[in-house]
Coordinates of C-alpha atoms and ligand atoms in Angstrom, one line a residue:
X1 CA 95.1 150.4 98.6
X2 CA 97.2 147.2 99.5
X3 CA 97.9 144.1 97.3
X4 CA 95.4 141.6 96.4
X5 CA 97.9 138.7 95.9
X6 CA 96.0 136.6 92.9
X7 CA 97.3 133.2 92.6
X8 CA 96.0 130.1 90.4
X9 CA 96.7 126.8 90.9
X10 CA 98.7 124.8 88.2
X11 CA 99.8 121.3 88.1
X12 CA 103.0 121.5 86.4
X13 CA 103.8 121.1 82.7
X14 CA 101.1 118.7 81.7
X15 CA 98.6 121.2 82.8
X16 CA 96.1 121.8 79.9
X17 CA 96.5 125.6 81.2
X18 CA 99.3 127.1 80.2
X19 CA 101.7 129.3 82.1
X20 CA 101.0 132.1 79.7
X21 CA 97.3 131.4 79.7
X22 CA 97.2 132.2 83.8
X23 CA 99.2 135.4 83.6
X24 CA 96.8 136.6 80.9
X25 CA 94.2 135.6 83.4
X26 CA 95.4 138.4 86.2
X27 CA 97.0 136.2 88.5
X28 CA 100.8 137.3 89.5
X29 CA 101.4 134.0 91.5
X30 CA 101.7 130.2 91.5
X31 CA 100.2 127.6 93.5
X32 CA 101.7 123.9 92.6
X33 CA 103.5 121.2 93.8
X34 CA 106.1 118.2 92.4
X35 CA 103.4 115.5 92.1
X36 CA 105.4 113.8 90.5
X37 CA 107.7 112.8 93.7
X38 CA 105.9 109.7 95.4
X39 CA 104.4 110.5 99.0
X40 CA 106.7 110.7 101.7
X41 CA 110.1 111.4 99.5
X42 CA 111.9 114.4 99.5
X43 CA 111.5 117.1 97.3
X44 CA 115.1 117.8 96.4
X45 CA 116.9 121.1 95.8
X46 CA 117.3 120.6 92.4
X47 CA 113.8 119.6 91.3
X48 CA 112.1 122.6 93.3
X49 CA 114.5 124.7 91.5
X50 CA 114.0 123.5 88.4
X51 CA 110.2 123.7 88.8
X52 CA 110.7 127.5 90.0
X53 CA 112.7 128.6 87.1
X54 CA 110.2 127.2 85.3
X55 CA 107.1 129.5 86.5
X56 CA 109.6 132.5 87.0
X57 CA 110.5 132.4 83.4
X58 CA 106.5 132.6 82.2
X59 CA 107.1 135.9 84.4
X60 CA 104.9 134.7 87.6
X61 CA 106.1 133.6 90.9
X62 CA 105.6 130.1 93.1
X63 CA 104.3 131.3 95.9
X64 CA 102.6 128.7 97.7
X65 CA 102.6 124.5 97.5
X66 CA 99.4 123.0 97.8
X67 CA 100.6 120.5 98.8
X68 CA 103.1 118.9 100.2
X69 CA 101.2 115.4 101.0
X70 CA 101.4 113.9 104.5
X71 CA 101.9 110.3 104.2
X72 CA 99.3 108.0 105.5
X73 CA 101.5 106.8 107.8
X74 CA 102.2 110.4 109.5
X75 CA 98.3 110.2 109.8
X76 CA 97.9 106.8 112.2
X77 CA 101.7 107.2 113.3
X78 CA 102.1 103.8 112.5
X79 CA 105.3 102.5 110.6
X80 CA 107.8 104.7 108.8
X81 CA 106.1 107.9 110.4
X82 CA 109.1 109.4 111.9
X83 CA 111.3 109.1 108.8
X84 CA 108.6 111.0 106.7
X85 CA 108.3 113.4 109.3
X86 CA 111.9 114.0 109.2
X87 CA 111.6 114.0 105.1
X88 CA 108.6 116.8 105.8
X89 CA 110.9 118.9 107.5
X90 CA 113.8 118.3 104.7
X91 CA 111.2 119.1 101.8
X92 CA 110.7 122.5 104.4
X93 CA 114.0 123.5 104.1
X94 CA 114.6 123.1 100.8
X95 CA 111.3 124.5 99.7
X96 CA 111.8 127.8 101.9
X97 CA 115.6 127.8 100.1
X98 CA 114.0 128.8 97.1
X99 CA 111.9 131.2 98.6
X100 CA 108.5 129.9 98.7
X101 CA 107.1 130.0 102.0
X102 CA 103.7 128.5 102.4
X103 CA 102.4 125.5 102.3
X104 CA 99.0 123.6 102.4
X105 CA 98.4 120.1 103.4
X106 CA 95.3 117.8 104.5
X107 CA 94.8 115.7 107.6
X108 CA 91.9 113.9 105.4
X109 CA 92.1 110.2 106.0
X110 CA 92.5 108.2 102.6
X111 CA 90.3 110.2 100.6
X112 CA 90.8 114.1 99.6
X113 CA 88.0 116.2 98.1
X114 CA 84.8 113.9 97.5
X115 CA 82.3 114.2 94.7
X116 CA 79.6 112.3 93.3
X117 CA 79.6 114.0 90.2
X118 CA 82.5 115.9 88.4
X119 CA 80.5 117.2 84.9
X120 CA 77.1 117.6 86.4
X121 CA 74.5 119.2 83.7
X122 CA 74.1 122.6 84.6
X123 CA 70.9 124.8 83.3
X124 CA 73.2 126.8 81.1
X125 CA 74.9 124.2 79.7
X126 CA 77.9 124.3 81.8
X127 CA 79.1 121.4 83.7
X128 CA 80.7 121.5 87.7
X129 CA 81.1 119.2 90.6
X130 CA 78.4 117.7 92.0
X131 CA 77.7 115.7 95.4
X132 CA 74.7 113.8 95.6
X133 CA 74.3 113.0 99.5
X134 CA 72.9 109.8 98.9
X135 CA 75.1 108.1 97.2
X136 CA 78.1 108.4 99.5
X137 CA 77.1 105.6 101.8
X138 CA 79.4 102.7 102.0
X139 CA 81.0 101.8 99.0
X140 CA 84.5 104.3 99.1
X141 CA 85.4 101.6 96.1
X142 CA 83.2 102.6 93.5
X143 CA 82.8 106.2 94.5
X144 CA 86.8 105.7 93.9
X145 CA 86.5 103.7 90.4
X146 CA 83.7 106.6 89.2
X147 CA 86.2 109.1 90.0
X148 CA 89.6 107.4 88.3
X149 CA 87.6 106.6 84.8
X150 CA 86.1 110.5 84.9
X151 CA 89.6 111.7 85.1
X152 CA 90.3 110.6 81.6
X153 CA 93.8 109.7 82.8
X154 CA 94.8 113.2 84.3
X155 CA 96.2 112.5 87.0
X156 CA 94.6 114.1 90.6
X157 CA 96.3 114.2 93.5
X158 CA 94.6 112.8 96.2
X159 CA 93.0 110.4 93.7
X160 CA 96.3 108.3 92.8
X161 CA 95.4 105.4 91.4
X162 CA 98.5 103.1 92.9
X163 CA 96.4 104.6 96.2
X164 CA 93.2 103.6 95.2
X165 CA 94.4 100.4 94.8
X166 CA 95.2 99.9 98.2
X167 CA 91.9 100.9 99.5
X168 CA 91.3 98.1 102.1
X169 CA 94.6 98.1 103.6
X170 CA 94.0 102.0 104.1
X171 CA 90.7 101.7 105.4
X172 CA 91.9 98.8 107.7
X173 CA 95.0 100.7 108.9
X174 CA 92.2 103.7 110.0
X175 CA 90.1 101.0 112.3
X176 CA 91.9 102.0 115.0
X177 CA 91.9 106.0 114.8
X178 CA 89.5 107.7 116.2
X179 CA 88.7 111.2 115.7
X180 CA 90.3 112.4 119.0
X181 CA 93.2 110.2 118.1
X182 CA 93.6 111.7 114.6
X183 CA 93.4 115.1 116.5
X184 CA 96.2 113.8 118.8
X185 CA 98.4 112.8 115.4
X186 CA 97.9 116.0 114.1
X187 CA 99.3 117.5 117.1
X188 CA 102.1 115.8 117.4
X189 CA 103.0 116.3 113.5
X190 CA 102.5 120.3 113.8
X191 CA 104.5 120.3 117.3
X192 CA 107.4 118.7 115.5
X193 CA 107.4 120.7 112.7
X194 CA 107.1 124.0 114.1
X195 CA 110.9 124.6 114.4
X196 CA 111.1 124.3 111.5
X197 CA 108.9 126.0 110.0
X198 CA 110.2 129.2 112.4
X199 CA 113.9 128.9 111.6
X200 CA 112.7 128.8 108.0
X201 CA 109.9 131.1 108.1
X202 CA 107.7 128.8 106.5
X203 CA 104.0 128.6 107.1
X204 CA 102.3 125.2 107.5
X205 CA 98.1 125.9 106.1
X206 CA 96.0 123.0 106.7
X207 CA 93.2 123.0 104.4
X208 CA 89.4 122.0 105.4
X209 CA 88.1 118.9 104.7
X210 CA 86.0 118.7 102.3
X211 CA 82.9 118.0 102.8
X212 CA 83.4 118.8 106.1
X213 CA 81.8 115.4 107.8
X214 CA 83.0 112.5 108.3
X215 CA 82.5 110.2 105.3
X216 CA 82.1 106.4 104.9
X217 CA 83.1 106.1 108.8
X218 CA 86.0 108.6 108.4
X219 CA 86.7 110.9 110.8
X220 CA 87.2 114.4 109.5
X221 CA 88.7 117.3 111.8
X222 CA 88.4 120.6 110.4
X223 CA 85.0 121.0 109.5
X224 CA 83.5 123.8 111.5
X225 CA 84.2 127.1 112.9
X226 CA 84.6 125.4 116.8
X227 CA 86.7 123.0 114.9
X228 CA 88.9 125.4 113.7
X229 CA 89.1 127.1 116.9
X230 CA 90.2 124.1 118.5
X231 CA 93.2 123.4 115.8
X232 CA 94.7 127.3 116.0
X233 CA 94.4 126.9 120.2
X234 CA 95.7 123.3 120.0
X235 CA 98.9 124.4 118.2
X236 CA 99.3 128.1 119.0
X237 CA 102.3 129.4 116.7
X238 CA 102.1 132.3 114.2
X239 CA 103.2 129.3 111.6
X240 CA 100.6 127.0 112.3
X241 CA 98.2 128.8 109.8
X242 CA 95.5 128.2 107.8
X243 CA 94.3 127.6 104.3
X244 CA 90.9 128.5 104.6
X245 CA 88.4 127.0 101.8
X246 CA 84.9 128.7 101.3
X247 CA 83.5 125.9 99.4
X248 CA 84.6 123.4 101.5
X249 CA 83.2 125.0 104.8
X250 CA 79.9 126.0 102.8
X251 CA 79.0 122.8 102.0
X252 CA 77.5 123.0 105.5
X253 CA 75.7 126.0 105.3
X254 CA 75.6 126.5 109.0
X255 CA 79.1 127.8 108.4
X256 CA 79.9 131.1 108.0
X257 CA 82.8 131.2 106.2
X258 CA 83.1 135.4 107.0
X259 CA 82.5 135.6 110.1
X260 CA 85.5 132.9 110.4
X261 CA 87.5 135.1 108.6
X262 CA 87.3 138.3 110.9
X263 CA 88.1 135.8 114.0
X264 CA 91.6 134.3 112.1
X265 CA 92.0 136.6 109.7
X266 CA 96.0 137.0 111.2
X267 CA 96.4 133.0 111.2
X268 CA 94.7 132.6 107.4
X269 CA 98.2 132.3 105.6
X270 CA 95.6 131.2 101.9
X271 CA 92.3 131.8 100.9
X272 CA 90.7 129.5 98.3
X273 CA 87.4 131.7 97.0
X274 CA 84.7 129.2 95.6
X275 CA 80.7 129.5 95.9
X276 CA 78.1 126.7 96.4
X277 CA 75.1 126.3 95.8
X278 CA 72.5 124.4 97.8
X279 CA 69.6 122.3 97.6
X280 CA 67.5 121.7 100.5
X281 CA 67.8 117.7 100.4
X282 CA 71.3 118.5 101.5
X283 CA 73.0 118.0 98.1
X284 CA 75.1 120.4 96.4
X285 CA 76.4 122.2 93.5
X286 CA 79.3 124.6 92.8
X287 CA 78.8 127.7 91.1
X288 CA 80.5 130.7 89.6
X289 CA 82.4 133.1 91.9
X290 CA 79.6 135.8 91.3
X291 CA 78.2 136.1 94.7
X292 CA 74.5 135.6 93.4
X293 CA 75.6 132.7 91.6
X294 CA 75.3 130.7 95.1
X295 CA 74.7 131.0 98.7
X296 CA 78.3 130.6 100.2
X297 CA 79.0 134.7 100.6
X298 CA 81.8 135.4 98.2
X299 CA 81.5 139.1 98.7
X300 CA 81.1 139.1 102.2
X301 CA 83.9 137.2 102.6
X302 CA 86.2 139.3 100.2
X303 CA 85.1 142.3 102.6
X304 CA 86.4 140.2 105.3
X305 CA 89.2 139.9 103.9
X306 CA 89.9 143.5 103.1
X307 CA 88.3 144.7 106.0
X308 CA 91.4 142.7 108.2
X309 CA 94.4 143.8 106.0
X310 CA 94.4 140.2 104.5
X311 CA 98.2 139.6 102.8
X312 CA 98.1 136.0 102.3
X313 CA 97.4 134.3 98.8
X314 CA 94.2 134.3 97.7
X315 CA 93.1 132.3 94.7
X316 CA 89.7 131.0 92.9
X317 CA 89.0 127.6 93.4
X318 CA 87.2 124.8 91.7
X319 CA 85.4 126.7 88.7
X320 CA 82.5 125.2 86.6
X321 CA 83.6 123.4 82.8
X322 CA 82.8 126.0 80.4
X323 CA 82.2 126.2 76.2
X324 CA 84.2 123.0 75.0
X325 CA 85.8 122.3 78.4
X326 CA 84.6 118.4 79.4
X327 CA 86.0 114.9 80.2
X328 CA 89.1 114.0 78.6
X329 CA 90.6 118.0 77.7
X330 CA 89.8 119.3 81.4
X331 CA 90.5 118.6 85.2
X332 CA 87.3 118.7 87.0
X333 CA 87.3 122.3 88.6
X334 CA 90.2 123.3 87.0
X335 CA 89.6 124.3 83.8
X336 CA 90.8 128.1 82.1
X337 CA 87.7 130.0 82.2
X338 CA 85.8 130.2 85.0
X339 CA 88.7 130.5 87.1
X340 CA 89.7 133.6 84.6
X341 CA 86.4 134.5 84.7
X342 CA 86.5 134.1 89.0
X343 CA 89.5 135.6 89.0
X344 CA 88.5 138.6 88.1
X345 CA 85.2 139.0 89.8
X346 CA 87.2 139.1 92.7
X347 CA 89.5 141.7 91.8
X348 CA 86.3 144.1 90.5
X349 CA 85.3 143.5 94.2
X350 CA 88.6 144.1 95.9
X351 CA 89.4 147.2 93.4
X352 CA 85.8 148.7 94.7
X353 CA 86.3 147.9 98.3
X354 CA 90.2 149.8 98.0
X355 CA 88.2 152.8 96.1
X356 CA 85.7 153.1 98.9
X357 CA 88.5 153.2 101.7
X358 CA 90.1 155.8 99.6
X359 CA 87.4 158.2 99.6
X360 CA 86.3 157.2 103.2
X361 CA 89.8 158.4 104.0
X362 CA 90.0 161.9 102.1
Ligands
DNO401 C1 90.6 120.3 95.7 C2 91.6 120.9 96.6 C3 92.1 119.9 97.6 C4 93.3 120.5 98.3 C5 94.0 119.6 99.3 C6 95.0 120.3 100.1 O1 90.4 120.7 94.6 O2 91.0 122.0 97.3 O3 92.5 118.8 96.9 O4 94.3 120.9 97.4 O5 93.0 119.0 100.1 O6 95.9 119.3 100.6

């Protein structure tokens, strides 16, 4: 039997979930980050302290930052981008100071995560995210304004408003980059990180794009399993790791998100568990964790994991807006109980895969 390391992402003390609420849930660690520091600063001793103290007290643990944004700027290494590299490395140090040593990041230009829909009408009643193909043509501004007036004013990160102010400019700024430049930037970012990250033993875990394709004339790099081949290869270093996202791989349902695992299983450093469900226009839906809930694998995946001696973080992802969860009380995805109810799914799975090495083993 070997640890399962449960973790649940929480957005700091205006989180709707509470500390106390997540440990009750079955999770032991913490996934957040000081969103509250604009892009590109440091985050300073003191205020990752404070924010540590702060989850240690509820009896958990910050484990893992998701994320520590890269600045735009990093992205088209244009501008200021060797100042907030240097800040990157700074926000390293301090971070692995206080003992936290993981961290996930996006090389998405402009937009993060994309949806069409973030309370979609399920059968049951439920409500989860949503993406309509169709309607992500060529308009990033109103799939932006949908997105800021369904947040209800929680903030998202990724979806700043100050941010989506600036769309043009950002869009403008990207003209120029093309996909095997953006590969090229990311290479140089990782390459001068990597000290770091070794003196420190701190482990950098880029997350997928999600969806993986480009979008509105976007390049997107991590989309696929060649993809990800490619990134591991391109920057070969035990801390150049990933933070590999079932959903967000599944969306293209070519990918098999286990298989993927067995390959990298030593270079996964986070595992984000979420099912989709697809329809056969291309569209899709997320789902409950339950493996039959969706077509993305869960279990398979799980057995991967176990299978490979997994000890990174693991924790459910986006998880549908149950009983009086909706717009206004609830982040899309982020609600308290499916991801309770996700949570421990996965453990059932993992405490029958452990029981079935142990009698294997007699
Ligand atoms: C969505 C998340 C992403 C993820 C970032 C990592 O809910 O999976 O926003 O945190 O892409 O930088």
């Amino acid at each position: 039997m070997y640890l399962c390391k449960q973790s649940w992402r929480w957005y700091g003390p205006n989180d709707p979930v509470s500390l106390q609420d997540i440990r009750q849930a079955g999770a032991t660690d913490i996934v957040t980050a000081l969103h509250h520091i604009p892009n590109g600063e440091v985050w300073t001793l003191g205020e990752i302290e404070k924010r540590r103290k702060t989850v240690a007290d509820a009896g958990l643990r910050w484990s893992v930052v998701e994320s520590v944004p890269v600045h735009e700027q990093i992205k088209t290494r244009t501008g200021d981008f060797r100042r907030y590299t240097e800040n990157y490395k700074q926000t390293l140090r301090n971070l692995a100071a206080c003992g936290i040593r993981c961290v996930t990041y996006n090389f998405m230009p402009v937009l993060d995560w994309t949806r069409t829909d973030l309370f979609h009408p399920l059968p049951d009643g439920s409500t989860a995210l949503y993406y309509e193909k169709d309607l992500i043509q060529d308009d990033p501004r109103a799939m932006a304004d949908y997105i800021l007036k369904n947040l209800n004013g929680m903030t998202f990160p990724g979806w700043e408003p100050e941010r989506m102010a600036k769309l043009d400019e950002l869009f403008k700024a990207y003209a120029p980059v093309t996909k095997e430049k953006l590969w090229e930037n990311l290479k140089y970012f990782l390459e001068a990180l990597m000290p770091t990250c070794r003196e420190c033993d701190i482990k950098m875990a880029i997350h997928m794009d999600d969806p993986p394709w480009d979008i509105f004339g976007l390049p997107r790099l991590l989309v696929d399993a060649e993809s990800i081949d490619r990134f591991l290869s391109m920057v070969d270093d035990p801390y150049n790791c990933l933070t590999l996202c079932s959903g967000s791989l599944n969306a293209n349902p070519n990918n098999n998100v286990a298989e993927i695992v067995r390959k990298h299983c030593d270079r996964i450093a986070f595992a984000h568990i979420r099912n989709i469900h697809h329809f056969d226009n291309g569209d899709f839906s997320e789902a409950a964790h339950r493996d039959c809930c969706g077509e993305t694998g869960i279990i398979e995946i799980l057995r991967a994991y176990h299978d490979n001696g997994f000890e990174g973080y693991i924790r459910p992802d986006h998880g549908r807006q149950l009983w009086e969860e909706g717009p206004g009380n609830c982040r899309p995805g982020y609600g308290k109980y499916d991801r309770a109810l996700g949570i421990q799914y996965m453990l059932g799975v993992w405490d029958l895969l452990d029981r079935l090495d142990e009698e294997k083993n007699k």
